[in-house]
CSV table of C-alpha atoms in Angstrom, one decimal:
chain,number,residue,atom,x,y,z
A,179,MET,CA,-22.6,19.2,-30.3
A,180,ASN,CA,-23.9,20.1,-27.3
A,181,SER,CA,-21.8,21.9,-24.9
A,182,LEU,CA,-19.4,20.0,-23.0
A,183,PRO,CA,-19.2,20.1,-19.2
A,184,GLY,CA,-17.0,22.6,-17.9
A,185,LYS,CA,-14.7,21.0,-16.2
A,186,THR,CA,-14.1,19.0,-19.6
A,187,VAL,CA,-14.0,22.5,-20.9
A,188,GLU,CA,-11.3,23.8,-18.2
A,189,ARG,CA,-9.0,20.5,-18.8
A,190,LEU,CA,-9.6,21.0,-22.7
A,191,SER,CA,-7.4,24.8,-21.4
A,192,GLU,CA,-5.2,23.0,-19.1
A,193,TYR,CA,-4.1,19.6,-22.1
A,194,ARG,CA,-3.8,22.4,-24.6
A,195,ARG,CA,-1.3,24.8,-22.2
A,196,THR,CA,0.5,21.5,-21.9
A,197,LEU,CA,0.5,20.6,-25.0
A,198,LEU,CA,1.7,24.0,-26.6
A,199,ALA,CA,4.8,23.3,-23.7
A,200,CYS,CA,5.5,19.8,-25.3
A,201,LEU,CA,6.4,21.8,-28.7
A,202,GLU,CA,8.5,23.9,-27.5
A,203,GLU,CA,10.2,20.9,-26.0
A,204,LYS,CA,10.0,19.4,-29.6
A,205,ARG,CA,8.1,16.6,-28.8
A,206,ASN,CA,5.6,15.3,-30.7
A,207,PHE,CA,3.7,12.5,-29.7
A,208,ILE,CA,2.4,12.5,-26.2
A,209,PHE,CA,0.5,9.6,-24.4
A,210,SER,CA,-2.6,9.7,-23.2
A,211,HIS,CA,-0.4,8.7,-19.6
A,212,HIS,CA,2.2,11.4,-18.8
A,213,LEU,CA,-0.4,14.1,-20.4
A,214,ALA,CA,-2.4,12.8,-17.3
A,215,SER,CA,1.0,13.1,-14.9
A,216,ARG,CA,2.1,16.1,-16.4
A,217,LEU,CA,-1.9,17.1,-14.7
A,218,HIS,CA,-2.0,15.2,-11.1
A,219,ILE,CA,-5.2,13.7,-12.6
A,220,THR,CA,-5.7,10.3,-14.7
A,221,ALA,CA,-5.1,8.5,-17.9
A,222,VAL,CA,-8.6,6.7,-18.0
A,223,GLN,CA,-10.2,10.6,-17.6
A,224,VAL,CA,-7.7,12.6,-20.3
A,225,ARG,CA,-9.2,9.3,-22.9
A,226,ARG,CA,-12.3,10.8,-21.2
A,227,ASP,CA,-12.3,13.9,-22.1
A,228,LEU,CA,-10.7,13.1,-25.3
A,229,MET,CA,-13.4,10.8,-26.6
A,230,LEU,CA,-16.1,13.8,-25.9
A,231,ILE,CA,-14.7,16.5,-28.0
A,232,GLY,CA,-14.1,13.1,-30.8
A,233,TYR,CA,-11.3,12.4,-30.3
A,234,SER,CA,-9.8,8.8,-30.6
A,235,SER,CA,-6.9,9.3,-33.1
A,236,ALA,CA,-3.9,6.9,-30.7
A,237,ASN,CA,-1.3,5.4,-32.4
A,238,ARG,CA,1.6,3.2,-30.9
A,239,LYS,CA,3.5,6.6,-30.6
A,240,GLY,CA,0.6,8.1,-28.9
A,241,TYR,CA,-1.4,11.9,-29.0
A,242,ASP,CA,0.2,13.7,-32.8
A,243,VAL,CA,0.3,17.2,-29.6
A,244,LYS,CA,0.1,19.3,-32.4
A,245,GLU,CA,-2.9,18.0,-34.3
A,246,LEU,CA,-4.5,17.7,-30.6
A,247,ILE,CA,-3.7,21.5,-30.2
A,248,GLU,CA,-5.9,22.1,-33.4
A,249,THR,CA,-9.1,19.6,-32.7
A,250,ILE,CA,-8.9,21.2,-28.5
A,251,GLY,CA,-8.5,25.3,-30.5
A,252,GLY,CA,-11.4,24.2,-32.7
A,253,ILE,CA,-13.2,23.4,-30.0
A,254,LEU,CA,-12.3,26.3,-27.5
A,255,ASP,CA,-11.8,29.7,-29.1
A,256,PRO,CA,-14.1,31.5,-30.9
A,257,ASP,CA,-13.7,31.2,-34.6
A,258,ASP,CA,-13.5,35.2,-34.8
A,259,GLY,CA,-11.9,35.5,-31.7
A,260,MET,CA,-12.5,37.4,-29.4
A,261,ASN,CA,-12.7,40.5,-27.5
A,262,VAL,CA,-12.3,40.9,-23.7
A,263,ALA,CA,-12.1,44.3,-21.5
A,264,ILE,CA,-10.7,44.9,-17.8
A,265,ILE,CA,-12.6,46.6,-15.8
A,266,GLY,CA,-10.9,48.6,-13.3
A,267,ILE,CA,-6.7,48.8,-14.1
A,268,GLY,CA,-5.0,48.6,-10.8
A,269,ASN,CA,-3.0,46.9,-9.7
A,270,LEU,CA,-5.0,42.3,-10.8
A,271,GLY,CA,-5.6,44.2,-13.8
A,272,ARG,CA,-2.7,45.1,-14.6
A,273,ALA,CA,-1.7,41.4,-13.1
A,274,VAL,CA,-4.0,39.8,-15.5
A,275,ALA,CA,-3.5,42.3,-18.6
A,276,GLY,CA,0.4,40.7,-18.4
A,277,TYR,CA,-0.6,37.2,-18.7
A,278,PHE,CA,-2.5,38.9,-22.8
A,279,LYS,CA,1.2,39.8,-23.4
A,280,GLY,CA,2.5,37.7,-26.1
A,281,LYS,CA,0.1,35.2,-25.6
A,282,ARG,CA,-1.5,33.1,-29.1
A,283,SER,CA,-5.3,33.8,-28.4
A,284,LYS,CA,-8.2,34.3,-30.0
A,285,LEU,CA,-9.1,35.9,-27.3
A,286,ASN,CA,-8.4,39.9,-27.0
A,287,LEU,CA,-7.7,42.6,-25.0
A,288,VAL,CA,-9.2,45.5,-27.0
A,289,ALA,CA,-9.7,48.1,-24.0
A,290,SER,CA,-9.8,48.7,-20.4
A,291,PHE,CA,-11.7,50.4,-18.1
A,292,ASP,CA,-11.9,53.3,-14.7
A,293,ASN,CA,-13.1,55.9,-13.3
A,294,ASP,CA,-9.5,57.4,-11.5
A,295,PRO,CA,-9.1,60.1,-13.7
A,296,GLN,CA,-5.2,59.5,-13.1
A,297,LYS,CA,-5.6,56.0,-16.1
A,298,VAL,CA,-8.6,57.3,-18.2
A,299,ASN,CA,-7.3,57.7,-22.0
A,300,LYS,CA,-4.6,56.0,-21.6
A,301,VAL,CA,-2.7,53.4,-22.5
A,302,ILE,CA,-2.4,50.8,-19.4
A,303,SER,CA,-0.6,47.6,-20.3
A,304,GLY,CA,-0.9,48.2,-23.8
A,305,VAL,CA,-5.0,49.1,-24.4
A,306,LYS,CA,-6.8,52.1,-23.8
A,307,CYS,CA,-8.5,53.3,-20.4
A,308,TYR,CA,-12.1,54.4,-20.9
A,309,SER,CA,-14.0,56.0,-17.8
A,310,TYR,CA,-17.4,53.7,-16.5
A,311,ASP,CA,-19.7,55.5,-18.4
A,312,GLU,CA,-18.1,54.6,-21.3
A,313,LEU,CA,-19.2,51.5,-20.7
A,314,GLU,CA,-22.4,51.6,-22.6
A,315,LYS,CA,-20.6,53.7,-25.5
A,316,MET,CA,-17.4,51.7,-26.0
A,317,ILE,CA,-18.8,47.6,-25.0
A,318,PRO,CA,-20.7,48.0,-29.1
A,319,GLU,CA,-17.9,49.8,-30.7
A,320,LEU,CA,-15.2,47.4,-29.9
A,321,ASN,CA,-17.3,44.2,-29.9
A,322,ILE,CA,-16.6,43.7,-26.2
A,323,ARG,CA,-17.5,40.5,-25.4
A,324,ILE,CA,-16.1,39.4,-22.1
A,325,ALA,CA,-15.5,41.2,-19.1
A,326,ILE,CA,-12.8,40.2,-16.8
A,327,LEU,CA,-13.6,42.3,-13.8
A,328,THR,CA,-10.7,43.4,-10.6
A,329,VAL,CA,-12.7,46.7,-9.5
A,330,PRO,CA,-12.5,46.9,-5.8
A,331,ALA,CA,-15.9,44.6,-4.3
A,332,ASP,CA,-17.7,47.3,-3.3
A,333,TYR,CA,-18.4,48.3,-6.5
A,334,ALA,CA,-18.6,45.1,-8.6
A,335,SER,CA,-23.0,44.4,-9.0
A,336,GLU,CA,-23.7,47.8,-10.3
A,337,ILE,CA,-20.8,47.5,-12.7
A,338,ALA,CA,-21.0,44.0,-13.6
A,339,GLU,CA,-25.1,45.2,-14.5
A,340,GLU,CA,-24.3,47.8,-16.3
A,341,ALA,CA,-21.7,45.5,-18.6
A,342,VAL,CA,-24.6,43.1,-19.3
A,343,ARG,CA,-27.1,45.9,-20.0
A,344,PHE,CA,-25.1,47.5,-23.2
A,345,GLY,CA,-23.5,43.7,-24.0
A,346,ILE,CA,-21.0,41.8,-22.2
A,347,LYS,CA,-22.4,37.9,-22.5
A,348,GLY,CA,-19.3,36.7,-19.8
A,349,ILE,CA,-17.5,37.1,-17.1
A,350,LEU,CA,-15.0,36.5,-15.3
A,351,ASN,CA,-15.2,37.7,-11.5
A,352,PHE,CA,-12.5,38.1,-9.5
A,353,THR,CA,-13.7,40.2,-7.1
A,354,THR,CA,-14.7,38.8,-3.4
A,355,LYS,CA,-18.2,40.4,-4.6
A,356,PRO,CA,-21.0,36.6,-5.5
A,357,LEU,CA,-22.7,38.1,-8.6
A,358,ASN,CA,-26.1,38.0,-10.1
A,359,VAL,CA,-26.3,38.0,-14.4
A,360,PRO,CA,-29.2,36.8,-16.5
A,361,SER,CA,-29.1,33.2,-17.6
A,362,ASP,CA,-27.7,34.3,-21.1
A,363,VAL,CA,-24.3,35.2,-19.4
A,364,PHE,CA,-21.7,32.6,-17.8
A,365,LEU,CA,-20.3,33.8,-14.7
A,366,GLU,CA,-17.5,32.4,-13.3
A,367,GLU,CA,-16.2,33.3,-10.5
A,368,TYR,CA,-12.6,33.1,-9.0
A,369,ASP,CA,-11.5,34.4,-5.4
A,370,MET,CA,-8.2,33.3,-4.6
A,371,ILE,CA,-8.4,34.2,0.0
A,372,THR,CA,-10.9,30.1,-1.2
A,373,SER,CA,-8.3,29.5,-2.6
A,374,LEU,CA,-5.6,30.1,0.8
A,375,GLU,CA,-7.9,28.6,2.8
A,376,LYS,CA,-7.8,25.7,1.1
A,377,VAL,CA,-4.1,25.1,0.6
A,378,ALA,CA,-4.1,26.7,4.3
A,379,TYR,CA,-6.2,23.5,5.8
A,380,PHE,CA,-4.1,20.8,4.4
A,381,ALA,CA,-0.9,22.9,5.0
A,382,LYS,CA,-2.1,22.5,8.7
A,383,GLU,CA,-2.7,18.8,8.2
A,384,ASN,CA,0.4,18.1,7.3
A,385,THR,CA,2.0,20.4,10.1
A,386,ILE,CA,0.5,17.8,12.5
B,191,MET,CA,-12.0,14.4,12.4
B,192,ASN,CA,-10.2,13.0,9.4
B,193,SER,CA,-9.7,15.3,5.8
B,194,LEU,CA,-12.4,17.4,4.3
B,195,PRO,CA,-13.1,16.7,0.2
B,196,GLY,CA,-10.9,19.7,-1.4
B,197,LYS,CA,-14.4,20.7,-2.2
B,198,THR,CA,-16.2,21.2,1.0
B,199,VAL,CA,-13.2,22.6,1.3
B,200,GLU,CA,-13.9,25.9,-0.3
B,201,ARG,CA,-17.7,25.4,-0.2
B,202,LEU,CA,-16.9,26.4,3.6
B,203,SER,CA,-14.3,29.4,3.3
B,204,GLU,CA,-17.4,30.9,0.6
B,205,TYR,CA,-20.6,30.1,3.5
B,206,ARG,CA,-18.2,32.0,6.0
B,207,ARG,CA,-17.6,34.7,3.3
B,208,THR,CA,-20.5,34.8,2.9
B,209,LEU,CA,-21.7,35.1,6.8
B,210,LEU,CA,-20.0,37.6,7.5
B,211,ALA,CA,-21.4,39.4,4.3
B,212,CYS,CA,-24.6,38.6,6.0
B,213,LEU,CA,-23.4,40.6,9.4
B,214,GLU,CA,-22.8,43.4,8.2
B,215,GLU,CA,-26.1,43.4,6.4
B,216,LYS,CA,-27.7,42.6,11.1
B,217,ARG,CA,-29.1,39.3,9.4
B,218,ASN,CA,-28.1,37.1,12.3
B,219,PHE,CA,-30.0,34.1,10.8
B,220,ILE,CA,-30.3,32.9,7.7
B,221,PHE,CA,-31.6,29.9,6.4
B,222,SER,CA,-29.9,26.4,4.2
B,223,HIS,CA,-31.4,27.6,0.9
B,224,HIS,CA,-30.6,31.7,1.3
B,225,LEU,CA,-27.2,30.2,1.9
B,226,ALA,CA,-27.3,28.0,-1.3
B,227,SER,CA,-29.0,30.8,-3.8
B,228,ARG,CA,-26.3,33.3,-2.8
B,229,LEU,CA,-23.8,30.7,-4.3
B,230,HIS,CA,-25.7,29.2,-6.7
B,231,ILE,CA,-25.4,25.9,-5.7
B,232,THR,CA,-27.9,23.5,-3.9
B,233,ALA,CA,-29.6,24.3,-0.2
B,234,VAL,CA,-29.0,19.7,0.5
B,235,GLN,CA,-25.3,20.7,-0.9
B,236,VAL,CA,-25.1,23.4,2.0
B,237,ARG,CA,-26.7,20.5,4.4
B,238,ARG,CA,-24.4,18.0,3.2
B,239,ASP,CA,-21.9,20.2,4.3
B,240,LEU,CA,-22.4,21.2,7.3
B,241,MET,CA,-23.1,18.0,8.1
B,242,LEU,CA,-19.8,16.1,7.0
B,243,ILE,CA,-18.3,19.5,10.0
B,244,GLY,CA,-21.3,18.3,11.8
B,245,TYR,CA,-22.8,21.4,12.4
B,246,SER,CA,-26.7,20.6,12.6
B,247,SER,CA,-27.8,22.9,14.7
B,248,ALA,CA,-30.8,25.1,12.0
B,249,ASN,CA,-34.1,25.9,13.9
B,250,ARG,CA,-36.6,27.9,12.4
B,251,LYS,CA,-34.8,30.8,12.1
B,252,GLY,CA,-32.6,29.5,10.3
B,253,TYR,CA,-28.9,29.1,10.8
B,254,ASP,CA,-27.4,31.1,14.1
B,255,VAL,CA,-24.9,33.3,11.5
B,256,LYS,CA,-22.4,33.9,15.2
B,257,GLU,CA,-22.7,30.3,15.7
B,258,LEU,CA,-21.9,28.9,12.0
B,259,ILE,CA,-19.1,31.5,11.0
B,260,GLU,CA,-17.8,30.3,14.9
B,261,THR,CA,-18.1,26.4,13.8
B,262,ILE,CA,-16.1,26.9,10.4
B,263,GLY,CA,-13.1,29.1,11.9
B,264,GLY,CA,-12.5,26.0,14.3
B,265,ILE,CA,-12.1,23.7,11.1
B,266,LEU,CA,-10.4,25.8,9.1
B,267,ASP,CA,-8.8,27.9,10.3
B,268,PRO,CA,-5.4,27.4,12.2
B,269,ASP,CA,-5.2,27.6,16.1
B,270,ASP,CA,-2.4,29.9,15.8
B,271,GLY,CA,-2.5,31.8,13.6
B,272,MET,CA,0.2,30.4,9.7
B,273,ASN,CA,2.9,32.2,8.0
B,274,VAL,CA,2.5,33.1,4.6
B,275,ALA,CA,5.2,34.3,2.4
B,276,ILE,CA,3.9,35.5,-0.7
B,277,ILE,CA,7.4,35.1,-4.0
B,278,GLY,CA,7.2,37.3,-6.6
B,279,ILE,CA,5.6,40.4,-6.0
B,280,GLY,CA,5.0,41.7,-8.5
B,281,ASN,CA,1.9,43.2,-9.6
B,282,LEU,CA,0.3,40.3,-9.6
B,283,GLY,CA,1.8,39.3,-6.8
B,284,ARG,CA,0.8,43.7,-4.9
B,285,ALA,CA,-2.5,42.0,-5.7
B,286,VAL,CA,-2.3,39.3,-3.8
B,287,ALA,CA,-1.5,41.4,-0.9
B,288,GLY,CA,-3.9,44.0,-1.0
B,289,TYR,CA,-6.9,40.8,-0.4
B,290,PHE,CA,-5.5,40.5,2.8
B,291,LYS,CA,-5.6,43.8,4.2
B,292,GLY,CA,-8.5,44.7,6.7
B,293,LYS,CA,-9.2,41.2,6.4
B,294,ARG,CA,-10.1,39.7,9.8
B,295,SER,CA,-7.7,36.7,9.6
B,296,LYS,CA,-5.5,33.8,10.5
B,297,LEU,CA,-3.5,33.7,7.8
B,298,ASN,CA,-0.6,36.5,8.5
B,299,LEU,CA,1.5,37.5,5.4
B,300,VAL,CA,4.8,38.5,6.5
B,301,ALA,CA,7.0,39.0,3.9
B,302,SER,CA,7.6,38.5,0.6
B,303,PHE,CA,10.0,37.4,-2.4
B,304,ASP,CA,12.4,39.0,-4.6
B,305,ASN,CA,15.3,40.0,-6.9
B,306,ASP,CA,14.3,43.1,-8.2
B,307,PRO,CA,16.8,45.0,-6.7
B,308,GLN,CA,14.5,48.3,-5.9
B,309,LYS,CA,12.6,45.6,-3.8
B,310,VAL,CA,14.5,44.4,-1.6
B,311,ASN,CA,15.2,45.7,2.0
B,312,LYS,CA,12.0,47.9,1.1
B,313,VAL,CA,8.3,47.2,2.6
B,314,ILE,CA,6.2,46.3,-0.1
B,315,SER,CA,2.4,46.3,0.5
B,316,GLY,CA,3.0,46.3,3.8
B,317,VAL,CA,5.2,43.8,4.5
B,318,LYS,CA,10.1,43.4,3.7
B,319,CYS,CA,10.8,41.8,1.1
B,320,TYR,CA,13.1,40.3,0.9
B,321,SER,CA,16.7,38.4,-1.6
B,322,TYR,CA,15.6,35.3,-3.0
B,323,ASP,CA,18.6,33.8,-1.8
B,324,GLU,CA,17.3,34.5,1.3
B,325,LEU,CA,14.4,32.1,1.8
B,326,GLU,CA,16.5,29.4,4.1
B,327,LYS,CA,16.8,31.3,6.1
B,328,MET,CA,13.4,33.1,6.3
B,329,ILE,CA,11.4,31.0,6.1
B,330,PRO,CA,12.3,29.3,9.4
B,331,GLU,CA,13.4,32.4,10.9
B,332,LEU,CA,9.0,34.2,10.4
B,333,ASN,CA,8.1,29.9,10.1
B,334,ILE,CA,6.7,30.8,6.8
B,335,ARG,CA,4.5,27.7,6.0
B,336,ILE,CA,2.5,28.8,2.7
B,337,ALA,CA,3.7,30.3,-0.6
B,338,ILE,CA,2.2,32.9,-2.4
B,339,LEU,CA,3.6,31.8,-5.5
B,340,THR,CA,3.4,34.7,-8.2
B,341,VAL,CA,7.1,34.4,-10.5
B,342,PRO,CA,7.2,34.8,-13.9
B,343,ALA,CA,7.2,31.2,-15.3
B,344,ASP,CA,10.1,30.3,-15.4
B,345,TYR,CA,11.2,30.7,-12.0
B,346,ALA,CA,8.0,29.2,-10.7
B,347,SER,CA,10.1,25.2,-10.6
B,348,GLU,CA,13.0,25.9,-9.5
B,349,ILE,CA,11.6,28.5,-6.6
B,350,ALA,CA,8.9,26.0,-5.4
B,351,GLU,CA,11.8,24.1,-4.6
B,352,GLU,CA,13.9,26.0,-2.4
B,353,ALA,CA,11.0,26.7,-0.8
B,354,VAL,CA,9.9,24.0,-0.4
B,355,ARG,CA,13.5,22.9,0.4
B,356,PHE,CA,13.1,25.4,3.3
B,357,GLY,CA,10.0,24.8,5.1
B,358,ILE,CA,6.5,25.4,2.8
B,359,LYS,CA,4.2,23.2,3.7
B,360,GLY,CA,1.5,25.0,0.8
B,361,ILE,CA,1.8,26.6,-2.0
B,362,LEU,CA,-0.4,28.6,-4.3
B,363,ASN,CA,0.9,28.7,-7.6
B,364,PHE,CA,-0.5,31.4,-10.0
B,365,THR,CA,1.8,30.9,-12.3
B,366,THR,CA,0.5,29.2,-15.4
B,367,LYS,CA,3.9,26.3,-14.8
B,368,PRO,CA,1.7,23.8,-13.8
B,369,LEU,CA,4.4,22.3,-10.1
B,370,ASN,CA,5.1,18.6,-8.9
B,371,VAL,CA,5.4,18.7,-4.9
B,372,PRO,CA,6.6,15.5,-2.5
B,373,SER,CA,3.8,14.4,-0.8
B,374,ASP,CA,3.4,15.9,3.1
B,375,VAL,CA,3.2,19.8,0.2
B,376,PHE,CA,-0.4,20.8,-0.3
B,377,LEU,CA,0.1,22.1,-4.3
B,378,GLU,CA,-3.5,24.7,-4.9
B,379,GLU,CA,-2.9,25.5,-8.9
B,380,TYR,CA,-4.5,28.9,-10.5
B,381,ASP,CA,-3.8,29.5,-13.7
B,382,MET,CA,-6.9,32.3,-15.2
B,383,ILE,CA,-6.7,31.0,-18.8
B,384,THR,CA,-8.0,28.4,-18.5
B,385,SER,CA,-10.3,30.2,-16.4
B,386,LEU,CA,-11.0,32.5,-19.5
B,387,GLU,CA,-10.4,30.4,-21.9
B,388,LYS,CA,-14.0,28.8,-19.8
B,389,VAL,CA,-16.0,32.2,-20.2
B,390,ALA,CA,-14.7,32.4,-23.5
B,391,TYR,CA,-16.6,29.1,-24.6
B,392,PHE,CA,-20.2,29.2,-22.8
B,393,ALA,CA,-20.0,32.8,-23.7
B,394,LYS,CA,-19.9,31.8,-27.9
B,395,GLU,CA,-21.5,29.9,-26.5
B,396,ASN,CA,-24.5,32.0,-25.8
B,397,THR,CA,-23.7,33.9,-28.6
B,398,ILE,CA,-24.3,31.9,-31.5
């Protein structure tokens, strides 16, 4: 199968999260318009995304929740799991580590990196923290493919470049510094100030 | 002016961040294609967005960086500033608070809320922490319009509902729980697991 559009991949992840919540509520079937309304999108969008991954087996009761979770997992999840490291283990790094706890996931948090001597060689949020000097050794040794970048913005470019040189194939950049990476590395950037300015803009419209 | 599309608002925020970085580098002019390439988008997109806000005064040297920063500020920023609270001051809440430090911004972080007795009535990350019971009193008293929601997912719906009832007009939801809000409240949701699953999907494609 060809690569799916990035937005479809995001929505598949959201569908799965919603479907898992359905399972917890003991709902075994769901209609496309229910799935859609929980995510504030249209049922057409849901059906189009599922068509893209070749899933069309809704019956009179709707989609089979378990079956759809498995189908989405078959698309999104790496077969053998994939190892992740958090680079920069301050408040944000620790918060991100918290998201991994107790999640059924094929993404394994296996290490963190920081240069604070108080942190290096300690176990923080469940994983061992290594120094930045050890990126070269530990990325291949632990087969780390994905880096979550939560370092201060000033170091972001330098550290990302090293991480890529030593084998990282995907970066989730939480710093405010936009990065450049080679074309065979996938980069996703998130700047919370942008989200916040968007909320402020529309909140202002609502207040007037 | 009518409301701009959400994606345009996000890009305006990103343009401003990039332009501020230019100023620090003592660059006073920038071409649309340079601005575009720093953000991995097309120059056409940049020009279209700036046309939407009525800005078209590029000269031979490109856009005047200071002037464009001011123009974007005139669109995005609330005239009198806007007060923000962080609800849930764990690791993520503290990391978010850190983003406010030293930022020139019309968005003022004025309070946090939490139910941990170790935190209530203390100053954390520069602002006073109140208990959830005080939402009713403090939201109007401090004129808080925007809530950044970083509580555990289990409380998210309940706390968001209260915040809205007491006057919040915009919510940035960092919990994994999708929310429903009235139509006069703007809701922006961010789930980092979705970003991470997207990175994993494309990193997997790059690895094969």
